[in-house]
Tab-separated table of C-alpha atoms and ligand atoms in Angstrom:
chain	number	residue	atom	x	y	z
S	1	UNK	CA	5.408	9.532	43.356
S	2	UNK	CA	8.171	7.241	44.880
S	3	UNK	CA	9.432	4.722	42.373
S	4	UNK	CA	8.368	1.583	44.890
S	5	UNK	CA	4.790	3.493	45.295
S	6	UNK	CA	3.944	2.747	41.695
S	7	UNK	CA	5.441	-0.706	41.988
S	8	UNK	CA	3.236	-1.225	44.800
S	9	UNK	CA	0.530	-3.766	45.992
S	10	UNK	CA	-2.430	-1.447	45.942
S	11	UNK	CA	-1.850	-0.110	42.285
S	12	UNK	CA	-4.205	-1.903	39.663
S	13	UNK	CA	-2.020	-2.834	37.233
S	14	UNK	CA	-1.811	-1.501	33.723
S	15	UNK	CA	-3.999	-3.785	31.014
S	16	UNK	CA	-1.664	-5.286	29.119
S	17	UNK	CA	-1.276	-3.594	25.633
S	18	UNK	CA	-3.396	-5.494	23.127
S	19	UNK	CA	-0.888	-8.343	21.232
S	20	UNK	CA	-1.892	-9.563	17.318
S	21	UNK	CA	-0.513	-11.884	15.260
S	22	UNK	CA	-0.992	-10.758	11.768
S	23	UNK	CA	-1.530	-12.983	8.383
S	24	UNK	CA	-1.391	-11.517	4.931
S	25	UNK	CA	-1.676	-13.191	1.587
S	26	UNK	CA	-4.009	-10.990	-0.957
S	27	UNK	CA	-1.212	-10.959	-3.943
S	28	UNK	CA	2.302	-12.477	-4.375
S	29	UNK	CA	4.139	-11.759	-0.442
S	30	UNK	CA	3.235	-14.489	2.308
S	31	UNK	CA	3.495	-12.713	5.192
S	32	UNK	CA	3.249	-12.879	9.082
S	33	UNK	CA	3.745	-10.550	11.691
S	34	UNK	CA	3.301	-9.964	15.498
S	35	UNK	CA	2.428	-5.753	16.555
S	36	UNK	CA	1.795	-4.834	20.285
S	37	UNK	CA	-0.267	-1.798	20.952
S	38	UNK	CA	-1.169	-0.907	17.584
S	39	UNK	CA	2.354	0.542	16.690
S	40	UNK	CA	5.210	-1.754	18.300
S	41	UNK	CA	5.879	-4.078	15.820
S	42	UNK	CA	8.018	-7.767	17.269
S	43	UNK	CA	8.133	-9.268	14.161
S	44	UNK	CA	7.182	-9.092	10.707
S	45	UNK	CA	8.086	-12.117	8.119
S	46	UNK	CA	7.313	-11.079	4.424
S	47	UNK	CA	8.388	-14.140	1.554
S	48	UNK	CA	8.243	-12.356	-1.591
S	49	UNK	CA	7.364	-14.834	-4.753
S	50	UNK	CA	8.621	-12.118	-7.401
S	51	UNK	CA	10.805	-14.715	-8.641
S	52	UNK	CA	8.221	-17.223	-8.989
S	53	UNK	CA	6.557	-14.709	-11.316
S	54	UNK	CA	9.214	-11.989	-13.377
S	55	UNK	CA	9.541	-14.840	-16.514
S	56	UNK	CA	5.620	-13.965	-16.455
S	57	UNK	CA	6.047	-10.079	-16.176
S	58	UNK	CA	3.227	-10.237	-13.763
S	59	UNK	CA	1.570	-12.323	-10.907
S	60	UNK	CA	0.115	-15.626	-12.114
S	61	UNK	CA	-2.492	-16.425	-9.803
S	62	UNK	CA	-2.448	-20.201	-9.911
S	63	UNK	CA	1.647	-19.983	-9.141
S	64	UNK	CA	0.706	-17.441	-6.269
S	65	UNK	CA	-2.066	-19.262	-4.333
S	66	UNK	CA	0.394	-22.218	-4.481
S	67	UNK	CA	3.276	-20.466	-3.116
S	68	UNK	CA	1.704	-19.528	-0.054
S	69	UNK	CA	0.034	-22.786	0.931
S	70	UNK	CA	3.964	-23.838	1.004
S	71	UNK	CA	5.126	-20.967	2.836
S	72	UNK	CA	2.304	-20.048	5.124
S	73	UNK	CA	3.101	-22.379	7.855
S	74	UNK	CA	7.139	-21.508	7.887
S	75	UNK	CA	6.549	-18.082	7.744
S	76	UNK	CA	3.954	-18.112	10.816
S	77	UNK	CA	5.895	-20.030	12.733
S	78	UNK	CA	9.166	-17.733	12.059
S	79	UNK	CA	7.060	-14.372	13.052
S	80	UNK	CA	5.939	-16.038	16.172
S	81	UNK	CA	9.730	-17.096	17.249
S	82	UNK	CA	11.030	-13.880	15.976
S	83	UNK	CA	8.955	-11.997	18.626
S	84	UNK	CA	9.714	-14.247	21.208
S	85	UNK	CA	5.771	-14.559	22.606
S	86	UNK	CA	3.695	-17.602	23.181
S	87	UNK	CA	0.198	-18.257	22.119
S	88	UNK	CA	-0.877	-17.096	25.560
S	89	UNK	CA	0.277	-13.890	24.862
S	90	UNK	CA	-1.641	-13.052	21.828
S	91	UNK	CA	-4.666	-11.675	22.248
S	92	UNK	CA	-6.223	-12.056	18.605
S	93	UNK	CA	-5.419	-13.611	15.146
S	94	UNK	CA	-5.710	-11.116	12.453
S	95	UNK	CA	-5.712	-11.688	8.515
S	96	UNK	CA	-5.984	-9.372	5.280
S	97	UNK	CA	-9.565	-10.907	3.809
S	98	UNK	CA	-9.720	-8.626	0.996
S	99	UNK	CA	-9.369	-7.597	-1.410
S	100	UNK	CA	-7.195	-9.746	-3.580
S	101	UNK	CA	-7.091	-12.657	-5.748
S	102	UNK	CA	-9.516	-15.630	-4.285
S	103	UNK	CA	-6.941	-18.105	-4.092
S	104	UNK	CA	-4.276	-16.327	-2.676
S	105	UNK	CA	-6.705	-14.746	0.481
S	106	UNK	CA	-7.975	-18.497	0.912
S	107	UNK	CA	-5.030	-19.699	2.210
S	108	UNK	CA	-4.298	-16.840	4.494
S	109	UNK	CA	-8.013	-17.006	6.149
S	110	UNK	CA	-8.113	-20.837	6.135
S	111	UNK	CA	-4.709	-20.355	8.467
S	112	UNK	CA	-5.910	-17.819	10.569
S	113	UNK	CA	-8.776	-19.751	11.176
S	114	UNK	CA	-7.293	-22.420	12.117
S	115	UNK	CA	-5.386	-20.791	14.823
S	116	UNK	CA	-7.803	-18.494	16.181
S	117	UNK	CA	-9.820	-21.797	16.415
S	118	UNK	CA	-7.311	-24.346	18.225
S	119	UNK	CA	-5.591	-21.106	20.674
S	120	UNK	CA	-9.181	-19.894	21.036
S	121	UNK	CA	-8.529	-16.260	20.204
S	122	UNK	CA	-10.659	-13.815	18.475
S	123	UNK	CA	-10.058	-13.687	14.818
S	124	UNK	CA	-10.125	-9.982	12.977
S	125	UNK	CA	-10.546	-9.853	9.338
S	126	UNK	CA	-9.072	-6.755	8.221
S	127	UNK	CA	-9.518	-4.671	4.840
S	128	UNK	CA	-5.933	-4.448	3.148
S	129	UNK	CA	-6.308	-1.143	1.629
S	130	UNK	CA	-7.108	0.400	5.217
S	131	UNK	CA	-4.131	-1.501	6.359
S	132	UNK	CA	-2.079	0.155	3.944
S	133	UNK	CA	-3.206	3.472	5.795
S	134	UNK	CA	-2.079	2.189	8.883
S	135	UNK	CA	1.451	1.520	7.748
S	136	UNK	CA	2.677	5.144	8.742
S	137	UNK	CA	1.866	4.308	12.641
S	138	UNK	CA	4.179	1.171	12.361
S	139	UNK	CA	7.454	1.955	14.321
S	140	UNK	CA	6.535	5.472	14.145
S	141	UNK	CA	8.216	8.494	16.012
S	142	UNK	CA	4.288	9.840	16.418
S	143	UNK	CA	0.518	9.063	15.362
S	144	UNK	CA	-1.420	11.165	12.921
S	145	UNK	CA	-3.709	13.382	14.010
S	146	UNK	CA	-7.066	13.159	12.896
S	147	UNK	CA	-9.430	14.163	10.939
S	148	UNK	CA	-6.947	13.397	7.674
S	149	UNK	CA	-6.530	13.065	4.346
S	150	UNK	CA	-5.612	9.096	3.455
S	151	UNK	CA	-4.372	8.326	0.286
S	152	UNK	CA	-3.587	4.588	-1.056
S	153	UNK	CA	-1.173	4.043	-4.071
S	154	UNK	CA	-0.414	0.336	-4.861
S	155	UNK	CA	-0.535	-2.510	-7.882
S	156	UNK	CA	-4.764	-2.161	-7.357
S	157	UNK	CA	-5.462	1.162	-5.741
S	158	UNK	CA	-5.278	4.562	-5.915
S	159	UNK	CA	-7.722	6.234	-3.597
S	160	UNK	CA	-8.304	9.646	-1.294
S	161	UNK	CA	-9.583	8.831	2.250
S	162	UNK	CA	-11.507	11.494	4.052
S	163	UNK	CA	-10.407	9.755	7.537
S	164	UNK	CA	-11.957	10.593	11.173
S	165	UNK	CA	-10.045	7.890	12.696
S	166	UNK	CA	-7.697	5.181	11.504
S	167	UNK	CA	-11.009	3.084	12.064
S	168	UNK	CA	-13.607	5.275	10.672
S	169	UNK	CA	-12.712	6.368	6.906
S	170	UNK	CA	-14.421	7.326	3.928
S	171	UNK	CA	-13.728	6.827	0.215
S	172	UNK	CA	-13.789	10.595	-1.650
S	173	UNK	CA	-11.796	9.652	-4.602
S	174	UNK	CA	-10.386	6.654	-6.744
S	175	UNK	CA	-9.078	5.442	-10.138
S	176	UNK	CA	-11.289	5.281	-12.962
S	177	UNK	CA	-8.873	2.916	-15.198
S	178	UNK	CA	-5.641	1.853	-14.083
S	179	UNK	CA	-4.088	2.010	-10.407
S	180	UNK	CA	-0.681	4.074	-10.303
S	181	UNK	CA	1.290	1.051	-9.249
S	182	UNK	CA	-0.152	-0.923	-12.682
S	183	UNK	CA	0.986	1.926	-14.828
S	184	UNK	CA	4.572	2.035	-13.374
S	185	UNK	CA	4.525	-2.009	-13.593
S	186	UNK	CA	2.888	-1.476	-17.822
S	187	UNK	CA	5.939	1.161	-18.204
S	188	UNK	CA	8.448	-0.541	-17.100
S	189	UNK	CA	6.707	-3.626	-19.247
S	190	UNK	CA	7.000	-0.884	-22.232
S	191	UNK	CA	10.490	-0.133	-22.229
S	192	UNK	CA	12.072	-4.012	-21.203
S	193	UNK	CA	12.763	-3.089	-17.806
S	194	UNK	CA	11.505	-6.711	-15.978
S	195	UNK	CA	8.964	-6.742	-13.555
S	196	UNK	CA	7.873	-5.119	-10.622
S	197	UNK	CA	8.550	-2.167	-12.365
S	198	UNK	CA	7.658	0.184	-10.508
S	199	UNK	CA	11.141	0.282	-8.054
S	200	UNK	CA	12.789	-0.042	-11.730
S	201	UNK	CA	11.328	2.535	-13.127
S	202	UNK	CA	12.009	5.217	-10.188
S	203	UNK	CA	15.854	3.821	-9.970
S	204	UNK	CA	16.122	4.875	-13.633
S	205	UNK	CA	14.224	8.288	-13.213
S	206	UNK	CA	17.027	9.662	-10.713
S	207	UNK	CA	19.354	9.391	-13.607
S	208	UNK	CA	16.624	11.059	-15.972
S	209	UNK	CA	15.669	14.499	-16.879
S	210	UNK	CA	11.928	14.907	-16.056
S	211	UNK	CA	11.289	17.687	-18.668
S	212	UNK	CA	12.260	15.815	-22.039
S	213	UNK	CA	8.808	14.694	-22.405
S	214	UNK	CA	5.605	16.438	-22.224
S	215	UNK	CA	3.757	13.337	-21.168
S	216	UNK	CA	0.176	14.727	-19.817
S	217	UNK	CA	-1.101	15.268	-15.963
S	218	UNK	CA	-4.302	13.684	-15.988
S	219	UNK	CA	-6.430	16.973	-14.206
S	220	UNK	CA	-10.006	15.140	-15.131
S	221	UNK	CA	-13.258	17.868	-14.066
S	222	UNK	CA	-12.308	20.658	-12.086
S	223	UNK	CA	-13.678	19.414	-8.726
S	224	UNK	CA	-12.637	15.833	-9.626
S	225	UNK	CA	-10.462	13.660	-7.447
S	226	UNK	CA	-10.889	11.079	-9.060
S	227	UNK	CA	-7.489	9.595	-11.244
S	228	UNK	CA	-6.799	8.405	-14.181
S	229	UNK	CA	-3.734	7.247	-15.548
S	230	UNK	CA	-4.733	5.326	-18.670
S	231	UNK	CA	-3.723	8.256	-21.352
S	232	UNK	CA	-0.245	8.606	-19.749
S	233	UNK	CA	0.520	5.184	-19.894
S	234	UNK	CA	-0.500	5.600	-24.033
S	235	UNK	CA	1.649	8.252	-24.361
S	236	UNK	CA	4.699	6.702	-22.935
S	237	UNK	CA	3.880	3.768	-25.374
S	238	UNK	CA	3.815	6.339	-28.414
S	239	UNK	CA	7.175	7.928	-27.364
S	240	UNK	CA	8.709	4.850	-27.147
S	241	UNK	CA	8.064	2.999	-30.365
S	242	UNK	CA	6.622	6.067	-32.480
S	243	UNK	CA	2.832	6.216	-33.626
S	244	UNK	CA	1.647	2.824	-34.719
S	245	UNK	CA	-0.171	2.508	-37.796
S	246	UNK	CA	-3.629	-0.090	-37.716
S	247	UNK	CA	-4.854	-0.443	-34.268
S	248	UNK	CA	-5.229	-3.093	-31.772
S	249	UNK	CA	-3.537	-6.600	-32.678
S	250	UNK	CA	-3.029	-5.288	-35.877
S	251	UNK	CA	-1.249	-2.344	-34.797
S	252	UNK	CA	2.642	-1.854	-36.194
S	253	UNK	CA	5.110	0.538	-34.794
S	254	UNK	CA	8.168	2.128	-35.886
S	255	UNK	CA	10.278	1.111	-33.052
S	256	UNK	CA	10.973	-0.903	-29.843
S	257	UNK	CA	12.448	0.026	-26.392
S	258	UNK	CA	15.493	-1.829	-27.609
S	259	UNK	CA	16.442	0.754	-29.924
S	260	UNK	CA	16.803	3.413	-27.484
S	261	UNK	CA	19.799	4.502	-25.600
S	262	UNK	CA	19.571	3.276	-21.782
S	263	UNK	CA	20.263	7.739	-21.678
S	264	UNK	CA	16.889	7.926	-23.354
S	265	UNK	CA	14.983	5.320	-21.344
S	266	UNK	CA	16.709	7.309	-17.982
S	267	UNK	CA	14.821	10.734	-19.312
S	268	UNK	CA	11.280	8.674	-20.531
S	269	UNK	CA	11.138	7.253	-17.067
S	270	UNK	CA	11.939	10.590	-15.130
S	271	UNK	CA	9.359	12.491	-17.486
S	272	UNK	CA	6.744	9.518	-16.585
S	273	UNK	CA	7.188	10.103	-13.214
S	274	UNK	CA	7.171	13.798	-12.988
S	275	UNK	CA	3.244	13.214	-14.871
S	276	UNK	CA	2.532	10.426	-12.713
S	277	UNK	CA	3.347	11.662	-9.205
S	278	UNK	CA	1.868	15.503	-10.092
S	279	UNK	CA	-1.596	13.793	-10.867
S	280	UNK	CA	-1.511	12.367	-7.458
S	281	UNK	CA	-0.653	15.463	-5.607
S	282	UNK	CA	-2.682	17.345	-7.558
S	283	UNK	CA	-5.930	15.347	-6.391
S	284	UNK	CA	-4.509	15.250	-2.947
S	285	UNK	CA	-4.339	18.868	-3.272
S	286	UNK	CA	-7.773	19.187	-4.311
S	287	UNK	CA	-8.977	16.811	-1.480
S	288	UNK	CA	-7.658	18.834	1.282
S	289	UNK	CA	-9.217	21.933	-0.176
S	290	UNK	CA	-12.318	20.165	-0.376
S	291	UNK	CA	-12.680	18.592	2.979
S	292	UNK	CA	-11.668	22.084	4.302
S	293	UNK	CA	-14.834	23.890	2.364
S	294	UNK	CA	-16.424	20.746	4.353
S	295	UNK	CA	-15.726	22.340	7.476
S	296	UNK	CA	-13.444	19.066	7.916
S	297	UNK	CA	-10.357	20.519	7.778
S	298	UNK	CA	-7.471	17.936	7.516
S	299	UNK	CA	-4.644	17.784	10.547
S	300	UNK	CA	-2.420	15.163	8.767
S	301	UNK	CA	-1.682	13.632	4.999
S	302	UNK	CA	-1.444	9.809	5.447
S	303	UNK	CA	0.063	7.520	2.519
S	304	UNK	CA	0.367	4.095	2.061
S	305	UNK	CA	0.587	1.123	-1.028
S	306	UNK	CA	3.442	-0.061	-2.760
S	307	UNK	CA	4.184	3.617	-4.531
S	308	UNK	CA	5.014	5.169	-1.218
S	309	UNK	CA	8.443	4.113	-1.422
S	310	UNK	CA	8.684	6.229	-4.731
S	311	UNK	CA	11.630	8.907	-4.256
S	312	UNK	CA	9.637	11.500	-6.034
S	313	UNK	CA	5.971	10.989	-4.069
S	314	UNK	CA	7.662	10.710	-0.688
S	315	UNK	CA	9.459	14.581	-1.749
S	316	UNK	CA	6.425	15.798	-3.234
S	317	UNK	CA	4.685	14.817	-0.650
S	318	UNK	CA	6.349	16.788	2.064
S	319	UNK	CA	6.553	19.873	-0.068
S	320	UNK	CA	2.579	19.509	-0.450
S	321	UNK	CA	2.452	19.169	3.731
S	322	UNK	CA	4.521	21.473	4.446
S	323	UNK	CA	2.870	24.217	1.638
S	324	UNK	CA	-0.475	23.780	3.335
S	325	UNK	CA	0.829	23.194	7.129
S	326	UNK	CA	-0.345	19.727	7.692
S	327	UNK	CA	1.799	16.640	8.919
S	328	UNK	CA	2.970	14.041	6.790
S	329	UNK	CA	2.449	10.325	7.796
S	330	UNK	CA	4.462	7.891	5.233
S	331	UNK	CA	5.270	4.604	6.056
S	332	UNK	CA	8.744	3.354	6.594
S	333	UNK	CA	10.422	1.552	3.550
S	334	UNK	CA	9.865	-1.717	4.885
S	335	UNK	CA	5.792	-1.136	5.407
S	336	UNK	CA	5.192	0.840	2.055
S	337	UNK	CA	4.727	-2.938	0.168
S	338	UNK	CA	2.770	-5.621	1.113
S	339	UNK	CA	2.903	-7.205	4.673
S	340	UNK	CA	1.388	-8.182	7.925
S	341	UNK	CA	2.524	-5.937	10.170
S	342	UNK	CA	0.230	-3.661	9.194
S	343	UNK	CA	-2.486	-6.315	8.901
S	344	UNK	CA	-2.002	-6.760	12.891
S	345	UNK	CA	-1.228	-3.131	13.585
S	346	UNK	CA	-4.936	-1.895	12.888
S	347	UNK	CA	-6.532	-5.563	14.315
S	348	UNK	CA	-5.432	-3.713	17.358
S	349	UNK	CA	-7.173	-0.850	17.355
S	350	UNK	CA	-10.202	-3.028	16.192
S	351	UNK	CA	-10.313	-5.155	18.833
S	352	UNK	CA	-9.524	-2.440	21.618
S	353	UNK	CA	-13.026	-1.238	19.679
S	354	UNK	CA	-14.556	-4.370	19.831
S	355	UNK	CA	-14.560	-5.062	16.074
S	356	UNK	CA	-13.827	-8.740	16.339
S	357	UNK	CA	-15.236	-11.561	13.943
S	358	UNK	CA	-16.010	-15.516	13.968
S	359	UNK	CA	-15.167	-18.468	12.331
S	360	UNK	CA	-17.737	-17.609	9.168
S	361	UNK	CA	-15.556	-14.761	8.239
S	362	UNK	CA	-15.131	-15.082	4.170
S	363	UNK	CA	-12.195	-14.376	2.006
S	364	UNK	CA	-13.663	-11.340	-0.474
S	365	UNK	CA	-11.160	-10.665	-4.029
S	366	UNK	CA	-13.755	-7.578	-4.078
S	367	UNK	CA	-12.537	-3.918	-2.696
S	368	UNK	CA	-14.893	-1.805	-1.454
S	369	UNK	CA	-12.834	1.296	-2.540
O	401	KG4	O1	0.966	-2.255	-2.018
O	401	KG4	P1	1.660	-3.192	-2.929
O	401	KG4	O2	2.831	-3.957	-2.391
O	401	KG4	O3	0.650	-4.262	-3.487
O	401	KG4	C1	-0.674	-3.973	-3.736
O	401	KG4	O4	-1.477	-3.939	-2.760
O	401	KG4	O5	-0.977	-3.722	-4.925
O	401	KG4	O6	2.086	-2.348	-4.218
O	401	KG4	C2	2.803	-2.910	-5.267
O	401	KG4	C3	3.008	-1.841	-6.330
O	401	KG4	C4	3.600	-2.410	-7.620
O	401	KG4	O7	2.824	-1.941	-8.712
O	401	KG4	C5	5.010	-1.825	-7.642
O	401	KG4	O8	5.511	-1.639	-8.946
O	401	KG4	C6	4.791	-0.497	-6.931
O	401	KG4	O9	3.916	-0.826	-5.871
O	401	KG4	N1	6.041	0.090	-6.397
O	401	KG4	C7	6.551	1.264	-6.798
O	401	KG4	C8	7.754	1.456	-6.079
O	401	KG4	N2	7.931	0.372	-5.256
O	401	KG4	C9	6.857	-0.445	-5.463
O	401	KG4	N3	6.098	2.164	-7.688
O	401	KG4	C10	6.840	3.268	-7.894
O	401	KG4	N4	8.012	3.505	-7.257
O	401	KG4	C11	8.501	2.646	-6.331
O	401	KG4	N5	9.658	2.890	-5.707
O	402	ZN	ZN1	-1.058	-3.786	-0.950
């Protein structure tokens, strides 16, 4: 085809690729962001409040929910100029409704409300844990293939995804005590390392031996994939400050964190993480066997949530792909932790689907994975 044929009068022209401005606010990042076509992202604003929170050692939800009423506004306003689009050009107004904590979500849906209201735009509530799923098609060299093993790993989740789409996904596994991201955040609380802890504690582990300590790999039932990471996080407690004698508030031990060399801390967190990240691929493991005794045998390994930027998951990881020939979808760095481009990325695929909602749409602090 000559170049001025396709340029031409009688060609329809192309539908313009779907344009959504993003709004996320479930936990302690404000966050705005504009993604075109599902994948391109123009902007993406995140205003982290972990100041506002380390002399806690954790988010304080009051503190949060204030923070982004401040910020919401600024940061909207800075995604939208960032991209360089006008209200015209947005085709809906996406926000993370849940899960989260109530207060914080309010103040993202009460913006995006008020937007999709006065531009008179769709609004698209989207699930946050999905989102995180999405995060690997953000700026990405290639989609996933489906069907596909998800898996989410943040501060409140860790959960296996049998997925058919990026829209149409199934929960197969989850935690049955803490999330992985709460027991890097309760380790690195253990041995003084400041909160979030979980970047902390995997800076420390590259200067760690990982076979020191024989910390245990929660395996659960055989078939399980479901995790648990509650008797790791006990036994990282006990080799830190000895066996306590009494229990509970009562409880004394022999030692603190303080009295062990920074050498000693560098080997506790690499022998954490070697327990921690195994129990994950171990389940994921598991999963993709399972699905393919399903007759649902996985193309792709997505991962998203906060612990995808871990050094050690991300190699794992690939080994695990490349062991059972499947493609590895990982976000980049900048859309493993909270924000809204990923918020808006999927709102595109659900409105090209049609999954749009109205002005009734409620903020929910409950997951459904
Ligand atoms: O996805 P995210 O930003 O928020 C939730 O939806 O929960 O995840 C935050 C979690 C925190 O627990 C943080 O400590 C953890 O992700 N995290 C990491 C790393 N970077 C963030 N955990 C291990 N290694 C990392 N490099
Ligand atoms: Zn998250």
């Amino acid at each position: 085809m000559m170049p001025d044929e396709k340029d031409g009068p009688d060609q329809p022209d192309e539908p313009d690729p779907t344009m959504v401005l993003g709004i996320e606010s479930s936990c302690d990042e404000t966050a705005a962001a504009v993604v075109r076509g599902g994948g391109e992202v123009l902007s993406s604003v995140v205003a982290t409040q972990e100041d506002l929170h380390e002399e806690f050692g954790g988010v304080v939800p009051e503190i949060a929910s204030r923070a982004h009423l401040e910020r919401i506004y600024p940061v909207i306003a800075r995604a939208i100029d960032q991209a360089g689009v006008g209200p015209d050009e947005i085709s809906a107004v996406a926000v993370g409704h849940r899960p989260g904590l109530i207060g914080s979500l309010l103040v993202g849906v009460a913006a995006a409300k008020a937007l999709a209201w006065a531009w008179d735009k769709p609004l698209i509530g989207v699930d946050h844990i999905i989102a995180h799923l999405h995060a690997a098609c953000l700026d990405a060299q290639r989609c996933p293939e489906f069907p596909a093993v998800g898996l989410v790993v943040s501060g409140g989740h860790t959960s296996l995804f049998a997925m058919r789409s990026a829209l149409d996904v199934q929960c197969i596994g989850r935690t049955i005590d803490d999330a992985i991201g709460e027991a890097y955040d309760k380790a690195a609380a253990i041995m003084n390392l400041g909160y979030p802890g979980g970047p902390r504690v995997d800076a420390r582990a590259a200067r760690g031996r990982d076979d020191v300590y024989d910390f245990p790999i929660s395996r659960l039932e055989p078939d399980s994939i479901d995790f648990s990471f509650s008797g790791l996080k006990t036994a990282l407690l006990y080799a830190v400050r000895g066996t306590p004698t009494g229990r509970g508030q009562g409880a004394a031990f022999e030692r603190d964190a303080a009295d062990l060399s920074p050498g000693e801390i560098d080997d506790l967190c690499a022998s954490f993480q070697r327990a921690a990240v195994s129990a994950v691929m171990l389940k994921l493991q598991r999963a993709i066997e399972q699905q393919r005794q399903r007759g649902q045998a996985p193309r792709s390994i997505i991962i998203g949530g906060g612990v995808s930027a871990n050094t050690r998951l991300r190699k794992d990881a690939q080994s695990l792909a490349d062991r059972n020939g499947l493609q590895l979808h990982l976000p980049q760095m900048a859309y493993c932790l909270d924000n809204a481009a990923m918020i808006a990325g999927l709102a595109c695929l659900k409105l090209e689907a049609g999954q749009t909602d109205n002005l009734t749409l409620s903020a929910s602090p409950a997951g459904m994975y």
